[in-house]
PDB file of C-alpha atoms in Angstrom:
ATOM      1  CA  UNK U 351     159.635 144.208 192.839  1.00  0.00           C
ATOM      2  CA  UNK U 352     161.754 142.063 190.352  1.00  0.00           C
ATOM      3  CA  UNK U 353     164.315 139.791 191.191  1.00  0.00           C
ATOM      4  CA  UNK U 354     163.472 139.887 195.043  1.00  0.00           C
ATOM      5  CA  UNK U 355     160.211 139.596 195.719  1.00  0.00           C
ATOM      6  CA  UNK U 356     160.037 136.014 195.816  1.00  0.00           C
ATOM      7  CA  UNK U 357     162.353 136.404 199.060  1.00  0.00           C
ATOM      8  CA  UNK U 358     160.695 139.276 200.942  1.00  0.00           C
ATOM      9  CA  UNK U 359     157.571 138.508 202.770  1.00  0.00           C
ATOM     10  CA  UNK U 360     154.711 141.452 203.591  1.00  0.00           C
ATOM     11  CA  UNK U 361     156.503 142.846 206.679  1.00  0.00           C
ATOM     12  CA  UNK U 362     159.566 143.315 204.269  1.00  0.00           C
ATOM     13  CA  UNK U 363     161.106 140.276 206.544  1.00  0.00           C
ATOM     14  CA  UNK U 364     163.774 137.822 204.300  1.00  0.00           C
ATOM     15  CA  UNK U 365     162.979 134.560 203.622  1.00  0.00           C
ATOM     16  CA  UNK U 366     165.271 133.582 205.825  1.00  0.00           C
ATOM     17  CA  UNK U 367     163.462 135.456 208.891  1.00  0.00           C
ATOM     18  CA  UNK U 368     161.141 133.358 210.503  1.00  0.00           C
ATOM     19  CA  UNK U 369     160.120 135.779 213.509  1.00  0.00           C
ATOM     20  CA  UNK U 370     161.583 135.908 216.363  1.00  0.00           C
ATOM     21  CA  UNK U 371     164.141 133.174 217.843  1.00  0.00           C
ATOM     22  CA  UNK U 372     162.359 130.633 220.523  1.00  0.00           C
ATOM     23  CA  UNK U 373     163.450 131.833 223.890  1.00  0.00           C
ATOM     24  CA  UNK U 374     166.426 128.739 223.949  1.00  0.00           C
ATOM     25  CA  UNK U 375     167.984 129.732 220.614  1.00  0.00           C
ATOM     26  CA  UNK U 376     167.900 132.933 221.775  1.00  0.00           C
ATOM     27  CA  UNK U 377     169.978 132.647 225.177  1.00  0.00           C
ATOM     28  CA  UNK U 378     172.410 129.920 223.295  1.00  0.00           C
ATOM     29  CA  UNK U 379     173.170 132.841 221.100  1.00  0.00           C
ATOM     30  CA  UNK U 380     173.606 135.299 223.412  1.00  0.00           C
ATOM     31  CA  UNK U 381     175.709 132.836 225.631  1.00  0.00           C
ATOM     32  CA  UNK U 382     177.963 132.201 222.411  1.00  0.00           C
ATOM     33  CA  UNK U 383     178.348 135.881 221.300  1.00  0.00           C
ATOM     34  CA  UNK U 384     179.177 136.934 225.263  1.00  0.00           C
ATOM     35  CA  UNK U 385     182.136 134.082 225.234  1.00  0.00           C
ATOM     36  CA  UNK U 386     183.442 135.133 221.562  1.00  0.00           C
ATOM     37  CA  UNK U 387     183.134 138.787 223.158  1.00  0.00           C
ATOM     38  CA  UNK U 388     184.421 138.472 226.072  1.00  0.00           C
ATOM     39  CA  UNK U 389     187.849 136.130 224.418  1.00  0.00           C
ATOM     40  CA  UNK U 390     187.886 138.968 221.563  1.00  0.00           C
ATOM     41  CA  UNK U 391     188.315 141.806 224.886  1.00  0.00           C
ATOM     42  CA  UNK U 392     190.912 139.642 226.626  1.00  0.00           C
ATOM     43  CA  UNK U 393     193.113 138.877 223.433  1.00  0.00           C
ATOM     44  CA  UNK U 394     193.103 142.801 222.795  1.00  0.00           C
ATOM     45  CA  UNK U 395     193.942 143.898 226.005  1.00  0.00           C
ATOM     46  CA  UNK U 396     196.581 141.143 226.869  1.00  0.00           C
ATOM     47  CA  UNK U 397     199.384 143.395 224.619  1.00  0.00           C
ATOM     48  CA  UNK U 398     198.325 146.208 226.722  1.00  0.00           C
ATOM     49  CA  UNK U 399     199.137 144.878 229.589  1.00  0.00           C
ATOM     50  CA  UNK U 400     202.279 143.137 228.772  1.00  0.00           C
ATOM     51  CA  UNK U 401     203.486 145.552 226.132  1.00  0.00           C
ATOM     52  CA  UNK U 402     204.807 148.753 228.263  1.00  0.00           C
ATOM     53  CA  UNK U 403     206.715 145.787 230.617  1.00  0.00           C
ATOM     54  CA  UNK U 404     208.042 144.136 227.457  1.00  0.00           C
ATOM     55  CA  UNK U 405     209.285 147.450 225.976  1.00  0.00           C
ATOM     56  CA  UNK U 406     210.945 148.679 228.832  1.00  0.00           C
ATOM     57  CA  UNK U 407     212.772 145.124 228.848  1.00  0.00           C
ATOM     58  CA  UNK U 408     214.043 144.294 225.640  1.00  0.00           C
ATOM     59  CA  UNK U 409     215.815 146.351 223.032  1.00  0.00           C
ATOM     60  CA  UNK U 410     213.735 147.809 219.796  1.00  0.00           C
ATOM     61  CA  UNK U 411     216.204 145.681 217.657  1.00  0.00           C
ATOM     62  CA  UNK U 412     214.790 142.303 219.376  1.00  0.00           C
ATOM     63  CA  UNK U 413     211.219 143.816 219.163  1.00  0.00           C
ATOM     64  CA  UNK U 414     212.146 143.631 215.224  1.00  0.00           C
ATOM     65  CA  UNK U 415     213.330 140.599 214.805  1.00  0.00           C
ATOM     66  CA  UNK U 416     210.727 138.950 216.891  1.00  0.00           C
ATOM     67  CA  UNK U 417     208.377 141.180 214.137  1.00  0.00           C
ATOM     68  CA  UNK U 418     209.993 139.469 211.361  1.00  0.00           C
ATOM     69  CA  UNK U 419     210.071 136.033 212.782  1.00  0.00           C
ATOM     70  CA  UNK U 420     206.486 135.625 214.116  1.00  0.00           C
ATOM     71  CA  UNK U 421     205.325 137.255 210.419  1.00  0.00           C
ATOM     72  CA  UNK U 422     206.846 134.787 209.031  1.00  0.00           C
ATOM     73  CA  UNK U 423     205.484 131.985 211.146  1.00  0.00           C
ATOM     74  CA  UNK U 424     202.113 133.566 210.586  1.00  0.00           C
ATOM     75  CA  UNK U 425     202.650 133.127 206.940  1.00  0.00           C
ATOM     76  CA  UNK U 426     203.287 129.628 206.669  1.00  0.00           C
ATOM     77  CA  UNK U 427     200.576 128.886 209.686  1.00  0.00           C
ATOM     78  CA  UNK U 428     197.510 130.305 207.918  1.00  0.00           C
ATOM     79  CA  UNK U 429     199.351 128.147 204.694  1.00  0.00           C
ATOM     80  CA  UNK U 430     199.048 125.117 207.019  1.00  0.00           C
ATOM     81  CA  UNK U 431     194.877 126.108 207.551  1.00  0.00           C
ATOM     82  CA  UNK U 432     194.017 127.764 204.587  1.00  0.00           C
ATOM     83  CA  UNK U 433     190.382 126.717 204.092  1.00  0.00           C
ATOM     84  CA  UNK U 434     190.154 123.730 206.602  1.00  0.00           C
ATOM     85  CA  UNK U 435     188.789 126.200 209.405  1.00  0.00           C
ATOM     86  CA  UNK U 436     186.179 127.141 207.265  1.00  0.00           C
ATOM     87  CA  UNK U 437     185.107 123.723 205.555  1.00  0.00           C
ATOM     88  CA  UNK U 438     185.554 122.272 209.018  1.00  0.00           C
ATOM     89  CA  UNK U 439     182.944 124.043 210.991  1.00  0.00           C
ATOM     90  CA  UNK U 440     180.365 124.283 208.110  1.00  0.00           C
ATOM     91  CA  UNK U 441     180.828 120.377 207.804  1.00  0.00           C
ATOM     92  CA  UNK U 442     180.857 119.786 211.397  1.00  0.00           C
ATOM     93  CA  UNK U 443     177.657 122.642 211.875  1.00  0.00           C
ATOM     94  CA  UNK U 444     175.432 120.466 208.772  1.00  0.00           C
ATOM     95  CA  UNK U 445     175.893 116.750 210.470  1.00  0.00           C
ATOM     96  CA  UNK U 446     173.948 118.106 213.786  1.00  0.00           C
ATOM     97  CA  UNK U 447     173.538 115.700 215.865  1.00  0.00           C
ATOM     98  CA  UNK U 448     174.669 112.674 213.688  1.00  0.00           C
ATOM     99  CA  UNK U 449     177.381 111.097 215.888  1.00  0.00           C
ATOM    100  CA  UNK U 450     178.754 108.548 213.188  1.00  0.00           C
ATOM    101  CA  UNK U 451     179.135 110.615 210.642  1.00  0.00           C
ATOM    102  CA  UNK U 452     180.276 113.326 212.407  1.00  0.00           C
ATOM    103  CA  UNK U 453     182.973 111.424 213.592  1.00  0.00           C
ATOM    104  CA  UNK U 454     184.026 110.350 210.368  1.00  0.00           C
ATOM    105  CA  UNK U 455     184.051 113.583 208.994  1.00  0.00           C
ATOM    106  CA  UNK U 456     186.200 114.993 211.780  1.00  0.00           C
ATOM    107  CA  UNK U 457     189.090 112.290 211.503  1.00  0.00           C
ATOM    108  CA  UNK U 458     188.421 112.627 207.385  1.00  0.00           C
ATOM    109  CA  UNK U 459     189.402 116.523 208.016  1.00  0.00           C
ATOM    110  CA  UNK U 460     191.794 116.172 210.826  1.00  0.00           C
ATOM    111  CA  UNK U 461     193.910 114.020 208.936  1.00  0.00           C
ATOM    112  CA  UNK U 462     193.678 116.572 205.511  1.00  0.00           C
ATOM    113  CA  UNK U 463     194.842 119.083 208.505  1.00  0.00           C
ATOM    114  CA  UNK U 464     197.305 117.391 210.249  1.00  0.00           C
ATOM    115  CA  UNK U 465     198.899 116.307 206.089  1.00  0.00           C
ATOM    116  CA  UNK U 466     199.017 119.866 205.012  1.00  0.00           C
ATOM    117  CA  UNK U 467     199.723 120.909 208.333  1.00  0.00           C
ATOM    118  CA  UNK U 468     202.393 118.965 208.266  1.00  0.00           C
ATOM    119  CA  UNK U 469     203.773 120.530 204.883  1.00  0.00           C
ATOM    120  CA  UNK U 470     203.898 123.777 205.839  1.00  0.00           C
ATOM    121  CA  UNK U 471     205.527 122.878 208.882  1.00  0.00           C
ATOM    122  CA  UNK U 472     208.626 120.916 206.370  1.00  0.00           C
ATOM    123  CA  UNK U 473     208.480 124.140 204.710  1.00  0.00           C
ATOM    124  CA  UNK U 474     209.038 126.345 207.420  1.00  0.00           C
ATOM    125  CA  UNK U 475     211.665 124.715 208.300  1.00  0.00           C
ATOM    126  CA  UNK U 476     213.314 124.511 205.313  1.00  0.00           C
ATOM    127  CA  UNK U 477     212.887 128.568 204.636  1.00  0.00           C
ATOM    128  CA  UNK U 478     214.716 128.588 208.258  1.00  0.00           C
ATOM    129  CA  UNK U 479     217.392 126.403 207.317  1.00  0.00           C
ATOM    130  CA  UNK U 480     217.709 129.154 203.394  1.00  0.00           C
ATOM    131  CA  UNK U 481     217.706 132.379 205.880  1.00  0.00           C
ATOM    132  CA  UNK U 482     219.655 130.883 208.572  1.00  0.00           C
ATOM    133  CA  UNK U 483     217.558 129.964 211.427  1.00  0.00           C
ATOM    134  CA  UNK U 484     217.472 132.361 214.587  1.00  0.00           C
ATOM    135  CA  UNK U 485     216.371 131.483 217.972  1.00  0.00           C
ATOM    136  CA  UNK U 486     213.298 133.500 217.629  1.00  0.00           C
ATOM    137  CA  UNK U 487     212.566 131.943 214.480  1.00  0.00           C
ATOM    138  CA  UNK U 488     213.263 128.352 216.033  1.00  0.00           C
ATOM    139  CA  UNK U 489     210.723 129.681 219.301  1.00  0.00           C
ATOM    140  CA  UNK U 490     208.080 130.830 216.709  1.00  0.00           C
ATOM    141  CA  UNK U 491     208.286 127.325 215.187  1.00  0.00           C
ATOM    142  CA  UNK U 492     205.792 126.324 217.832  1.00  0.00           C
ATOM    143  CA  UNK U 493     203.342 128.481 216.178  1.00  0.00           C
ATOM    144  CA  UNK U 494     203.612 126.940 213.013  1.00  0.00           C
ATOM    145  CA  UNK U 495     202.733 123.644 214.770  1.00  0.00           C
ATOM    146  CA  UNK U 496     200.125 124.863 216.582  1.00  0.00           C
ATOM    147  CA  UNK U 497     198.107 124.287 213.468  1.00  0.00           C
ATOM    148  CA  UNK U 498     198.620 120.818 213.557  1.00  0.00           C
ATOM    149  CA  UNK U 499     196.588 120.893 216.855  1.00  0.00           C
ATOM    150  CA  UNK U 500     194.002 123.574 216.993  1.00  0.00           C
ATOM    151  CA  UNK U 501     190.628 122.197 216.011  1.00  0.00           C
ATOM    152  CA  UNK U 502     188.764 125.087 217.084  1.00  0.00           C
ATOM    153  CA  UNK U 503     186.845 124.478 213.372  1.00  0.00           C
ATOM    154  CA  UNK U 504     185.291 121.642 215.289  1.00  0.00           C
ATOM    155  CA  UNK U 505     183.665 123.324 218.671  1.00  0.00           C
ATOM    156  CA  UNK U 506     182.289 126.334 215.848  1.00  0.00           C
ATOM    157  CA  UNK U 507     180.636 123.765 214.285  1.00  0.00           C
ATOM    158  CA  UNK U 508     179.248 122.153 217.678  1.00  0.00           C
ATOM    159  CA  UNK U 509     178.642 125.774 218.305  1.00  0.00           C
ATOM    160  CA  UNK U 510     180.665 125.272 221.459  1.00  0.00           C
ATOM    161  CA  UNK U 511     181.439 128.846 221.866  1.00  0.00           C
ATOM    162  CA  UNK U 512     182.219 128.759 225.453  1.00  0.00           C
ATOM    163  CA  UNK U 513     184.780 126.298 224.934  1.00  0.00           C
ATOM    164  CA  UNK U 514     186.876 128.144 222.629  1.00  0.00           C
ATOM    165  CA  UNK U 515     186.261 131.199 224.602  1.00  0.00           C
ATOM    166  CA  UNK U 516     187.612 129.924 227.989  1.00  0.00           C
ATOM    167  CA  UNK U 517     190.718 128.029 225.800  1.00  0.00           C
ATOM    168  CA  UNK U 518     191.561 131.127 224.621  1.00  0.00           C
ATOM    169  CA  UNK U 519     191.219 133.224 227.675  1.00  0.00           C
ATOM    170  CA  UNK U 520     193.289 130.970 229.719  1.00  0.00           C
ATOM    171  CA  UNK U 521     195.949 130.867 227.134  1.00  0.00           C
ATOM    172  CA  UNK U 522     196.100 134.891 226.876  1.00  0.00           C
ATOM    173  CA  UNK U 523     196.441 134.174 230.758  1.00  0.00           C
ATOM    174  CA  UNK U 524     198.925 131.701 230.758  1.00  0.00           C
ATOM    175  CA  UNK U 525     201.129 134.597 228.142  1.00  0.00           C
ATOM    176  CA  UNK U 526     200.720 137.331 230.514  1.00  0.00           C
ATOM    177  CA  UNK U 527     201.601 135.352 233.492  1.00  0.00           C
ATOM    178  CA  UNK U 528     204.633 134.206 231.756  1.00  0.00           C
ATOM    179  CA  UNK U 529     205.642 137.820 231.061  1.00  0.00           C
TER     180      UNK U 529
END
């Protein structure tokens, strides 16, 4: 009673709830929550792997000051994306199947990305150049601009699951085989 009963139906169901998912939503989502599983498993057990090697390898001050240095390129990354992955895929996911528009929208965003993107790249570069810049600083640099590139906003909102689960398997891949 009160405030939610307009939302509940008689099997205590939310509004929302329609029954069951048709039999083709159903295996699209369980196709799309396998590949986000499956890229969630390998991206946790990728430092397992090459962490014991790595340890054995390098000295704990290195393991440090590549801390410091990729915390710091983390910081000014999600500065880069702050919001866009979000409004991206939410945009992208309500223009279905509209091809025009969709396009539109995606060079309307990419280009809001690859501005701010761009800004917190200048930025990150100029904290390097205040704290003296390092080499692992200068290495983690690429992650910074990896923002400028990732539209992964875009395939969530295509619901392209698989896609962003095999990119990011094969570049966990490509790390460890690097190692």
């Amino acid at each position: 009673p009160g405030q939610l009963e307009p939302f509940c139906t008689a099997a205590g169901r939310g509004a929302f709830f329609s029954g069951a998912p048709s039999p083709a939503m159903s295996g699209r989502l369980r196709a799309n929550l396998s590949w986000s599983l499956l890229a969630q498993v390998v991206s946790a057990l990728a430092p397992l792997v090459t962490a014991p090697y790595l340890s054995r390898i390098f000295p704990p001050a290195l393991w440090g000051g590549h801390a410091y240095a990729q915390s710091a390129a983390g910081a000014f990354l999600l500065l880069g994306m702050l919001g866009i992955n979000h409004h991206g895929s939410r945009t992208i996911a309500a223009l279905g199947k509209d091809v025009a528009a969709r396009r539109q929208v995606f060079s309307q965003i990419y280009t809001l990305q690859a501005i701010v993107g761009g800004l917190a790249f200048a930025a990150y570069l100029f904290y390097l150049l205040l704290t003296g810049p390092g080499i692992l600083s200068l290495i983690h640099a690429c992650t910074v601009l990896s923002g400028l590139l990732d539209i992964t906003w875009f395939y969530q909102g295509r619901e392209q699951f698989r896609r962003i689960g095999l990119r990011q398997i094969c570049v966990k891949a490509a790390g460890v085989a690097l190692v």
